[in-house]
Amino acid sequence: MAFTPRYLLCHENGRFFVFETNGNSYDYDIVSYCWGKEVAPYYEEKIEGIDWPLTIHKNKVNRFKELMRRQGIRYLWVDSICIDKTNKGHEAEELSKMFEYYKHASNCYLLIDMPALFDPNKIASDLKLLDHILSNIGGASLVADTMRLSRELEERRRRWAEDEPWVREELPKSKVTTAGIDLGVLNCYNTCVTQVHSLFGNRYFTRVWTFQEMILGKNIQIIGVAKGQMSGIGPLQEWMDLASDCRDKATKLYNWINSPRAVNTTSINVILAVISNDIRILRMLQTMVRGINAARTDIINGGQFWWRENPKGISNIFSAISITPRGCSRMCDLFRGLLGIFSGLFTPEEIRTEIAGDDIEKISFAFFKRLSTRTSYAWTKLSISSRERGEWDWIPVTEQKHNEELEDDSDWEEEEEEEAEKNESNEKGVSMVAVTEEVQNREIEPKQEEKKNTIKTDIFAGVTNLGFLRSKGRAKTQGLTGLLGKPRKFMSIHLKEENPEFHFMFKGCNCGKKLNTGLFKKSKIIQTYDQPINVTGDETGKTLAQCATILGCILDPASNVLDYKMRLLSKLDPQWETTDPSARPWRWPERCVSGTPWADPNCPLFLRPHNLSMNYRFGAIAYCESRLAHGSTAKISCELRINCGCTITAPFSLIFEALTAVEHSSLGDISARADRDDRITLNDGLGLVQIGDLGKTFNLVAFGGDLDFHRSYATLCRRTKDGEWVQPIKFCPTGRALIGSDFTHNSMLHILRNYGYVRTEAGNLLIYRRHPLDNYKIKGVCIDRYIQKKKEGGEQRVMIK
């Protein structure tokens, strides 16, 4: 007998009602959607059989009805209707059955609010037209006059050029015409890519629960709702294939435009820059798609308990859910939203008691401890946070910063639903009444006031398999031990208040001190420029390039600073508005400062960074594409203090991307990679610190090099005469790692300590032990991929507690 949920919503002869299945088999469908903001409990009077109050907006209920009428669905499982949310026991029992519910449903419908309804078949046909032109007609040819298009294809190209709306405002028609690029080709491409971006940029793809439902659902069909109209827009798999196809066409179009030209005009470079940005976004989208497809394959082939013997598949799940940081209204839902994927990990009673409430540290520890014990692998994450528990110390701390003033990100949906409610003319809707005396007399667990959740799924970024689990919560893994030197602090990073503004403040340690101007010249004071300057959109590129150069001089002085600047700004990928395309030229980090000292390969030798100061506010920056700018810590500011006295204050995304941009960083030069089975791994540093770390300080330590490098270099910057190069005389710090400020090393007290690191797919974890008989502990994350070891050191099996 097939599995059937306990309750189903039925549509029969125009009547809607909920009934208990009593173990009988029914052919049913299932729906996935965004809840929106919960409303005050009310009774749905037009659906019989519900004796519990609902907290889903009544406009959503009406959409479920419309879906059933439109698709001819007789039986539908809807979590917001078929689960009694006032009964925590019933809710926990249903959560434990998510895998079965989705596996046995005949169809899964994704109900998505959209600005407009798109046709995937038309997009596929248009991409095929584009492919035909790009493959058979040269980029320097006049497409309309080549005679290589049939009459039908030429007419389609003409419509794209003359009749269809132009969708890319940043690429005006006049500029495309001046560049000599066929309008029909570019408008066809722009429209296809914009529509695919629009779908996968939908709020549906930013929520926790929908991730699980996309993976577990079968025969997934997308139902779009736009301007009160509901329509099917095709299977999810078709759209995921379109995302990959769009990347293919973007790459071909880029080469089609660029290859035939010996010299590129300004207009050509602007168009290529836009297409290049599309390629980058589509690459990340394709990576997410590959991760989801790999997870579906693992689960379908592995069955309900697939996760018990597939560690690569588990890593893929955590990477796929964190590649786009997803949110939810309750903290516990970050983990509850994965219980269908990890079916059987917790019993209903354990879900009700251990995976509940807003103690995210307790929930996180329970989840990773149980996952480790059930799989016999130690699951940790690339994180600096740790806690002395006596055992299981390698499970990282996950903390939540509570801020009652934070806005609920579902308010916009509530307003949309209220507006739709006002426009309803044929149906007055479901009356919303207070919970009656009958409900109050039922045995319902009292609802506790839950704090608003600011954590997103970036807490799963960097989750990795540490090694085999052994007794007493210890992990056995391969590590490199016997590092040469001891960890010595030379920088610190303090996580400051939340600040949505993109800003950059730098104060060199020589500011206010006397500058050597020569033997017979009067010395002058190095000025401090600490008054904020509002950077215009047209000057944003130049100023960002200068800020990145400063960061390179401070964080990675041994590398080529100009290469560092390109790596950093490529990772950050800021987006801003300009008044003229020339303000953001091709390869803007180089071109915007071309001809100035900031572009010289030897700029650190005469820029004298320790003598500089600046305070910039980048009001024109709308957002940054870096994943670090979209996680829970997106709005946090960081203060970087160097032991010479220099200070830098900047957004979290800029400072931590600056760490990952360091040459030979263990965090890698890419944000995601896929194996031959399309499972993905992320190693871009997202999740190193969390929103709960606000107010904490982390130290940058070095095992090698000279800690006096920055102080010595600062002295040279101040004492060397104007016009002369400043050549450092000491070696910069090497073997760098990021650790908590509470960890110190005293050469006398800690003489028996042994340090090492464990290589993981997400990055390298710094480990240490107090004495030869002790177990190792994780104390931080390595910035440098390689740290020099002693002659007697090397690879060996280590036990971590």
mmCIF file of N, CA and C in Angstrom, residues 536-636:
data_model
loop_
_atom_site.group_PDB
_atom_site.id
_atom_site.type_symbol
_atom_site.label_atom_id
_atom_site.label_comp_id
_atom_site.label_asym_id
_atom_site.label_seq_id
_atom_site.Cartn_x
_atom_site.Cartn_y
_atom_site.Cartn_z
ATOM 1 N N THR A 536 31.331 59.887 -5.876
ATOM 2 C CA THR A 536 30.301 59.843 -6.911
ATOM 3 C C THR A 536 30.386 58.535 -7.679
ATOM 4 N N GLY A 537 29.331 58.242 -8.424
ATOM 5 C CA GLY A 537 29.316 57.011 -9.202
ATOM 6 C C GLY A 537 30.424 56.948 -10.227
ATOM 7 N N ASP A 538 30.722 58.089 -10.874
ATOM 8 C CA ASP A 538 31.753 58.094 -11.907
ATOM 9 C C ASP A 538 33.155 57.929 -11.337
ATOM 10 N N GLU A 539 33.350 58.234 -10.060
ATOM 11 C CA GLU A 539 34.669 58.108 -9.442
ATOM 12 C C GLU A 539 34.792 56.850 -8.579
ATOM 13 N N THR A 540 33.754 56.043 -8.568
ATOM 14 C CA THR A 540 33.754 54.855 -7.725
ATOM 15 C C THR A 540 34.823 53.858 -8.135
ATOM 16 N N GLY A 541 34.966 53.605 -9.429
ATOM 17 C CA GLY A 541 35.951 52.641 -9.891
ATOM 18 C C GLY A 541 37.364 53.017 -9.500
ATOM 19 N N LYS A 542 37.724 54.274 -9.713
ATOM 20 C CA LYS A 542 39.064 54.741 -9.361
ATOM 21 C C LYS A 542 39.313 54.603 -7.866
ATOM 22 N N THR A 543 38.339 55.020 -7.056
ATOM 23 C CA THR A 543 38.520 55.012 -5.607
ATOM 24 C C THR A 543 38.583 53.593 -5.063
ATOM 25 N N LEU A 544 37.757 52.685 -5.590
ATOM 26 C CA LEU A 544 37.817 51.284 -5.172
ATOM 27 C C LEU A 544 39.175 50.663 -5.505
ATOM 28 N N ALA A 545 39.712 51.007 -6.667
ATOM 29 C CA ALA A 545 41.028 50.488 -7.045
ATOM 30 C C ALA A 545 42.097 50.965 -6.068
ATOM 31 N N GLN A 546 41.987 52.195 -5.598
ATOM 32 C CA GLN A 546 42.941 52.716 -4.616
ATOM 33 C C GLN A 546 42.798 51.991 -3.279
ATOM 34 N N CYS A 547 41.564 51.773 -2.850
ATOM 35 C CA CYS A 547 41.335 51.065 -1.581
ATOM 36 C C CYS A 547 41.883 49.641 -1.646
ATOM 37 N N ALA A 548 41.659 48.951 -2.784
ATOM 38 C CA ALA A 548 42.153 47.586 -2.937
ATOM 39 C C ALA A 548 43.680 47.551 -2.936
ATOM 40 N N THR A 549 44.291 48.586 -3.493
ATOM 41 C CA THR A 549 45.755 48.647 -3.489
ATOM 42 C C THR A 549 46.288 48.808 -2.075
ATOM 43 N N ILE A 550 45.620 49.651 -1.275
ATOM 44 C CA ILE A 550 46.015 49.810 0.132
ATOM 45 C C ILE A 550 45.924 48.475 0.857
ATOM 46 N N LEU A 551 44.832 47.761 0.651
ATOM 47 C CA LEU A 551 44.661 46.464 1.307
ATOM 48 C C LEU A 551 45.753 45.483 0.874
ATOM 49 N N GLY A 552 46.129 45.536 -0.401
ATOM 50 C CA GLY A 552 47.199 44.666 -0.870
ATOM 51 C C GLY A 552 48.533 44.994 -0.218
ATOM 52 N N CYS A 553 48.826 46.301 -0.062
ATOM 53 C CA CYS A 553 50.077 46.710 0.582
ATOM 54 C C CYS A 553 50.134 46.251 2.038
ATOM 55 N N ILE A 554 48.981 46.193 2.692
ATOM 56 C CA ILE A 554 48.946 45.827 4.106
ATOM 57 C C ILE A 554 48.840 44.315 4.308
ATOM 58 N N LEU A 555 47.955 43.656 3.549
ATOM 59 C CA LEU A 555 47.655 42.240 3.798
ATOM 60 C C LEU A 555 48.529 41.276 3.007
ATOM 61 N N ASP A 556 48.999 41.692 1.848
ATOM 62 C CA ASP A 556 49.763 40.771 1.007
ATOM 63 C C ASP A 556 50.953 41.483 0.370
ATOM 64 N N PRO A 557 51.825 42.087 1.184
ATOM 65 C CA PRO A 557 52.912 42.900 0.633
ATOM 66 C C PRO A 557 53.945 42.123 -0.150
ATOM 67 N N ALA A 558 54.032 40.807 0.050
ATOM 68 C CA ALA A 558 55.046 40.016 -0.652
ATOM 69 C C ALA A 558 54.619 39.656 -2.066
ATOM 70 N N SER A 559 53.342 39.807 -2.397
ATOM 71 C CA SER A 559 52.860 39.450 -3.730
ATOM 72 C C SER A 559 52.850 40.680 -4.625
ATOM 73 N N ASN A 560 52.483 40.474 -5.878
ATOM 74 C CA ASN A 560 52.287 41.592 -6.801
ATOM 75 C C ASN A 560 50.997 42.295 -6.405
ATOM 76 N N VAL A 561 51.124 43.526 -5.932
ATOM 77 C CA VAL A 561 49.971 44.244 -5.383
ATOM 78 C C VAL A 561 48.911 44.498 -6.446
ATOM 79 N N LEU A 562 49.326 44.733 -7.686
ATOM 80 C CA LEU A 562 48.340 44.985 -8.743
ATOM 81 C C LEU A 562 47.559 43.722 -9.085
ATOM 82 N N ASP A 563 48.229 42.563 -9.047
ATOM 83 C CA ASP A 563 47.505 41.299 -9.237
ATOM 84 C C ASP A 563 46.538 41.058 -8.076
ATOM 85 N N TYR A 564 46.983 41.394 -6.868
ATOM 86 C CA TYR A 564 46.113 41.254 -5.697
ATOM 87 C C TYR A 564 44.871 42.116 -5.874
ATOM 88 N N LYS A 565 45.061 43.352 -6.343
ATOM 89 C CA LYS A 565 43.924 44.260 -6.547
ATOM 90 C C LYS A 565 42.909 43.651 -7.501
ATOM 91 N N MET A 566 43.372 43.059 -8.585
ATOM 92 C CA MET A 566 42.460 42.453 -9.554
ATOM 93 C C MET A 566 41.728 41.264 -8.941
ATOM 94 N N ARG A 567 42.441 40.439 -8.164
ATOM 95 C CA ARG A 567 41.786 39.287 -7.526
ATOM 96 C C ARG A 567 40.705 39.762 -6.560
ATOM 97 N N LEU A 568 41.038 40.745 -5.748
ATOM 98 C CA LEU A 568 40.094 41.218 -4.733
ATOM 99 C C LEU A 568 38.849 41.814 -5.369
ATOM 100 N N LEU A 569 39.005 42.719 -6.312
ATOM 101 C CA LEU A 569 37.841 43.393 -6.883
ATOM 102 C C LEU A 569 37.036 42.453 -7.772
ATOM 103 N N SER A 570 37.698 41.443 -8.332
ATOM 104 C CA SER A 570 36.954 40.437 -9.088
ATOM 105 C C SER A 570 36.086 39.607 -8.153
ATOM 106 N N LYS A 571 36.601 39.266 -6.977
ATOM 107 C CA LYS A 571 35.824 38.512 -5.998
ATOM 108 C C LYS A 571 34.680 39.353 -5.433
ATOM 109 N N LEU A 572 34.977 40.609 -5.115
ATOM 110 C CA LEU A 572 33.958 41.492 -4.535
ATOM 111 C C LEU A 572 32.886 41.831 -5.557
ATOM 112 N N ASP A 573 33.285 42.137 -6.776
ATOM 113 C CA ASP A 573 32.389 42.446 -7.897
ATOM 114 C C ASP A 573 31.316 43.467 -7.520
ATOM 115 N N PRO A 574 31.717 44.691 -7.181
ATOM 116 C CA PRO A 574 30.734 45.717 -6.815
ATOM 117 C C PRO A 574 29.974 46.223 -8.035
ATOM 118 N N GLN A 575 28.714 46.587 -7.829
ATOM 119 C CA GLN A 575 27.866 47.121 -8.890
ATOM 120 C C GLN A 575 27.420 48.522 -8.489
ATOM 121 N N TRP A 576 27.614 49.472 -9.406
ATOM 122 C CA TRP A 576 27.219 50.859 -9.109
ATOM 123 C C TRP A 576 26.756 51.549 -10.380
ATOM 124 N N GLU A 577 26.070 52.664 -10.188
ATOM 125 C CA GLU A 577 25.537 53.430 -11.307
ATOM 126 C C GLU A 577 26.503 54.546 -11.689
ATOM 127 N N THR A 578 26.615 54.797 -12.991
ATOM 128 C CA THR A 578 27.454 55.878 -13.498
ATOM 129 C C THR A 578 26.626 56.757 -14.425
ATOM 130 N N THR A 579 27.136 57.940 -14.706
ATOM 131 C CA THR A 579 26.447 58.831 -15.642
ATOM 132 C C THR A 579 26.956 58.638 -17.060
ATOM 133 N N ASP A 580 28.048 57.890 -17.203
ATOM 134 C CA ASP A 580 28.638 57.667 -18.524
ATOM 135 C C ASP A 580 29.318 56.299 -18.528
ATOM 136 N N PRO A 581 29.160 55.513 -19.597
ATOM 137 C CA PRO A 581 29.783 54.184 -19.639
ATOM 138 C C PRO A 581 31.296 54.216 -19.486
ATOM 139 N N SER A 582 31.917 55.314 -19.853
ATOM 140 C CA SER A 582 33.373 55.400 -19.739
ATOM 141 C C SER A 582 33.836 55.410 -18.286
ATOM 142 N N ALA A 583 32.908 55.645 -17.376
ATOM 143 C CA ALA A 583 33.267 55.646 -15.957
ATOM 144 C C ALA A 583 33.490 54.235 -15.430
ATOM 145 N N ARG A 584 33.016 53.224 -16.173
ATOM 146 C CA ARG A 584 33.297 51.833 -15.813
ATOM 147 C C ARG A 584 33.782 51.113 -17.068
ATOM 148 N N PRO A 585 35.005 51.376 -17.485
ATOM 149 C CA PRO A 585 35.516 50.801 -18.728
ATOM 150 C C PRO A 585 35.868 49.324 -18.564
ATOM 151 N N TRP A 586 36.243 48.713 -19.676
ATOM 152 C CA TRP A 586 36.696 47.330 -19.668
ATOM 153 C C TRP A 586 37.928 47.211 -18.770
ATOM 154 N N ARG A 587 37.966 46.188 -17.916
ATOM 155 C CA ARG A 587 39.033 45.998 -16.923
ATOM 156 C C ARG A 587 39.212 47.269 -16.100
ATOM 157 N N TRP A 588 38.103 47.695 -15.525
ATOM 158 C CA TRP A 588 38.085 48.979 -14.819
ATOM 159 C C TRP A 588 39.062 49.073 -13.647
ATOM 160 N N PRO A 589 39.367 47.988 -12.890
ATOM 161 C CA PRO A 589 40.330 48.164 -11.790
ATOM 162 C C PRO A 589 41.698 48.651 -12.260
ATOM 163 N N GLU A 590 42.039 48.338 -13.515
ATOM 164 C CA GLU A 590 43.312 48.822 -14.060
ATOM 165 C C GLU A 590 43.135 50.159 -14.759
ATOM 166 N N ARG A 591 42.091 50.254 -15.610
ATOM 167 C CA ARG A 591 41.942 51.441 -16.453
ATOM 168 C C ARG A 591 41.587 52.698 -15.661
ATOM 169 N N CYS A 592 40.830 52.552 -14.589
ATOM 170 C CA CYS A 592 40.385 53.743 -13.851
ATOM 171 C C CYS A 592 41.541 54.476 -13.163
ATOM 172 N N VAL A 593 42.653 53.788 -12.922
ATOM 173 C CA VAL A 593 43.806 54.441 -12.288
ATOM 174 C C VAL A 593 44.996 54.492 -13.240
ATOM 175 N N SER A 594 44.763 54.140 -14.508
ATOM 176 C CA SER A 594 45.852 54.142 -15.477
ATOM 177 C C SER A 594 46.458 55.539 -15.592
ATOM 178 N N GLY A 595 47.790 55.582 -15.653
ATOM 179 C CA GLY A 595 48.491 56.853 -15.766
ATOM 180 C C GLY A 595 48.800 57.509 -14.443
ATOM 181 N N THR A 596 48.333 56.917 -13.332
ATOM 182 C CA THR A 596 48.590 57.461 -12.003
ATOM 183 C C THR A 596 49.568 56.556 -11.267
ATOM 184 N N PRO A 597 50.159 57.031 -10.172
ATOM 185 C CA PRO A 597 51.064 56.158 -9.402
ATOM 186 C C PRO A 597 50.407 54.867 -8.930
ATOM 187 N N TRP A 598 49.076 54.871 -8.801
ATOM 188 C CA TRP A 598 48.374 53.676 -8.329
ATOM 189 C C TRP A 598 48.421 52.545 -9.349
ATOM 190 N N ALA A 599 48.810 52.813 -10.591
ATOM 191 C CA ALA A 599 48.851 51.788 -11.629
ATOM 192 C C ALA A 599 50.247 51.239 -11.844
ATOM 193 N N ASP A 600 51.253 51.836 -11.219
ATOM 194 C CA ASP A 600 52.633 51.403 -11.409
ATOM 195 C C ASP A 600 52.885 50.092 -10.676
ATOM 196 N N PRO A 601 53.518 49.111 -11.340
ATOM 197 C CA PRO A 601 53.801 47.829 -10.668
ATOM 198 C C PRO A 601 54.621 47.988 -9.396
ATOM 199 N N ASN A 602 55.385 49.063 -9.295
ATOM 200 C CA ASN A 602 56.199 49.287 -8.103
ATOM 201 C C ASN A 602 55.552 50.267 -7.132
ATOM 202 N N CYS A 603 54.232 50.424 -7.244
ATOM 203 C CA CYS A 603 53.564 51.450 -6.446
ATOM 204 C C CYS A 603 53.812 51.328 -4.938
ATOM 205 N N PRO A 604 53.925 50.119 -4.350
ATOM 206 C CA PRO A 604 54.169 50.075 -2.903
ATOM 207 C C PRO A 604 55.483 50.735 -2.505
ATOM 208 N N LEU A 605 56.452 50.811 -3.458
ATOM 209 C CA LEU A 605 57.763 51.349 -3.115
ATOM 210 C C LEU A 605 57.768 52.863 -2.986
ATOM 211 N N PHE A 606 56.809 53.538 -3.635
ATOM 212 C CA PHE A 606 56.803 54.993 -3.500
ATOM 213 C C PHE A 606 55.447 55.559 -3.070
ATOM 214 N N LEU A 607 54.410 54.698 -2.939
ATOM 215 C CA LEU A 607 53.131 55.200 -2.426
ATOM 216 C C LEU A 607 53.213 55.502 -0.931
ATOM 217 N N ARG A 608 54.057 54.781 -0.227
ATOM 218 C CA ARG A 608 54.207 54.938 1.215
ATOM 219 C C ARG A 608 52.844 54.815 1.922
ATOM 220 N N PRO A 609 52.260 53.634 1.893
ATOM 221 C CA PRO A 609 50.901 53.461 2.438
ATOM 222 C C PRO A 609 50.778 53.861 3.898
ATOM 223 N N HIS A 610 51.818 53.729 4.696
ATOM 224 C CA HIS A 610 51.714 54.066 6.122
ATOM 225 C C HIS A 610 51.615 55.573 6.360
ATOM 226 N N ASN A 611 51.836 56.362 5.301
ATOM 227 C CA ASN A 611 51.702 57.817 5.424
ATOM 228 C C ASN A 611 50.345 58.307 4.947
ATOM 229 N N LEU A 612 49.526 57.404 4.424
ATOM 230 C CA LEU A 612 48.268 57.811 3.805
ATOM 231 C C LEU A 612 47.102 57.716 4.787
ATOM 232 N N SER A 613 46.033 58.385 4.431
ATOM 233 C CA SER A 613 44.770 58.272 5.173
ATOM 234 C C SER A 613 43.646 58.646 4.224
ATOM 235 N N MET A 614 42.476 58.061 4.442
ATOM 236 C CA MET A 614 41.319 58.335 3.587
ATOM 237 C C MET A 614 40.047 57.904 4.301
ATOM 238 N N ASN A 615 38.958 58.528 3.935
ATOM 239 C CA ASN A 615 37.653 58.213 4.508
ATOM 240 C C ASN A 615 36.617 58.372 3.405
ATOM 241 N N TYR A 616 36.202 57.265 2.793
ATOM 242 C CA TYR A 616 35.327 57.303 1.630
ATOM 243 C C TYR A 616 33.978 56.658 1.942
ATOM 244 N N ARG A 617 32.925 57.274 1.429
ATOM 245 C CA ARG A 617 31.581 56.711 1.484
ATOM 246 C C ARG A 617 31.109 56.470 0.055
ATOM 247 N N PHE A 618 30.840 55.209 -0.246
ATOM 248 C CA PHE A 618 30.472 54.830 -1.612
ATOM 249 C C PHE A 618 28.949 54.742 -1.732
ATOM 250 N N GLY A 619 28.305 55.872 -1.817
ATOM 251 C CA GLY A 619 26.850 55.880 -1.898
ATOM 252 C C GLY A 619 26.303 55.346 -3.208
ATOM 253 N N ALA A 620 27.130 55.324 -4.258
ATOM 254 C CA ALA A 620 26.649 54.870 -5.564
ATOM 255 C C ALA A 620 26.641 53.354 -5.687
ATOM 256 N N ILE A 621 27.334 52.641 -4.782
ATOM 257 C CA ILE A 621 27.362 51.170 -4.863
ATOM 258 C C ILE A 621 26.013 50.617 -4.412
ATOM 259 N N ALA A 622 25.331 49.953 -5.333
ATOM 260 C CA ALA A 622 24.015 49.388 -5.018
ATOM 261 C C ALA A 622 24.152 48.067 -4.271
ATOM 262 N N TYR A 623 25.078 47.232 -4.706
ATOM 263 C CA TYR A 623 25.304 45.940 -4.067
ATOM 264 C C TYR A 623 26.599 45.361 -4.600
ATOM 265 N N CYS A 624 27.048 44.284 -3.974
ATOM 266 C CA CYS A 624 28.213 43.542 -4.446
ATOM 267 C C CYS A 624 27.778 42.109 -4.727
ATOM 268 N N GLU A 625 28.301 41.531 -5.798
ATOM 269 C CA GLU A 625 27.910 40.171 -6.172
ATOM 270 C C GLU A 625 28.559 39.114 -5.282
ATOM 271 N N SER A 626 29.605 39.487 -4.538
ATOM 272 C CA SER A 626 30.274 38.534 -3.652
ATOM 273 C C SER A 626 29.275 37.870 -2.720
ATOM 274 N N ARG A 627 29.404 36.548 -2.532
ATOM 275 C CA ARG A 627 28.504 35.847 -1.612
ATOM 276 C C ARG A 627 28.665 36.360 -0.190
ATOM 277 N N LEU A 628 29.854 36.888 0.135
ATOM 278 C CA LEU A 628 30.080 37.417 1.480
ATOM 279 C C LEU A 628 29.240 38.656 1.744
ATOM 280 N N ALA A 629 28.731 39.271 0.678
ATOM 281 C CA ALA A 629 27.898 40.463 0.831
ATOM 282 C C ALA A 629 26.423 40.120 0.944
ATOM 283 N N HIS A 630 26.092 38.825 0.988
ATOM 284 C CA HIS A 630 24.682 38.425 1.018
ATOM 285 C C HIS A 630 24.353 37.480 2.163
ATOM 286 N N GLY A 631 25.306 37.181 3.010
ATOM 287 C CA GLY A 631 25.043 36.284 4.122
ATOM 288 C C GLY A 631 24.515 37.015 5.338
ATOM 289 N N SER A 632 24.500 36.330 6.478
ATOM 290 C CA SER A 632 23.995 36.934 7.718
ATOM 291 C C SER A 632 24.831 38.118 8.155
ATOM 292 N N THR A 633 26.103 38.125 7.769
ATOM 293 C CA THR A 633 27.030 39.179 8.208
ATOM 294 C C THR A 633 27.166 40.294 7.183
ATOM 295 N N ALA A 634 26.256 40.359 6.213
ATOM 296 C CA ALA A 634 26.399 41.281 5.088
ATOM 297 C C ALA A 634 26.525 42.736 5.520
ATOM 298 N N LYS A 635 25.848 43.131 6.594
ATOM 299 C CA LYS A 635 25.818 44.540 6.984
ATOM 300 C C LYS A 635 26.779 44.882 8.115
ATOM 301 N N ILE A 636 27.634 43.945 8.477
ATOM 302 C CA ILE A 636 28.563 44.182 9.579
ATOM 303 C C ILE A 636 29.791 44.938 9.080
#
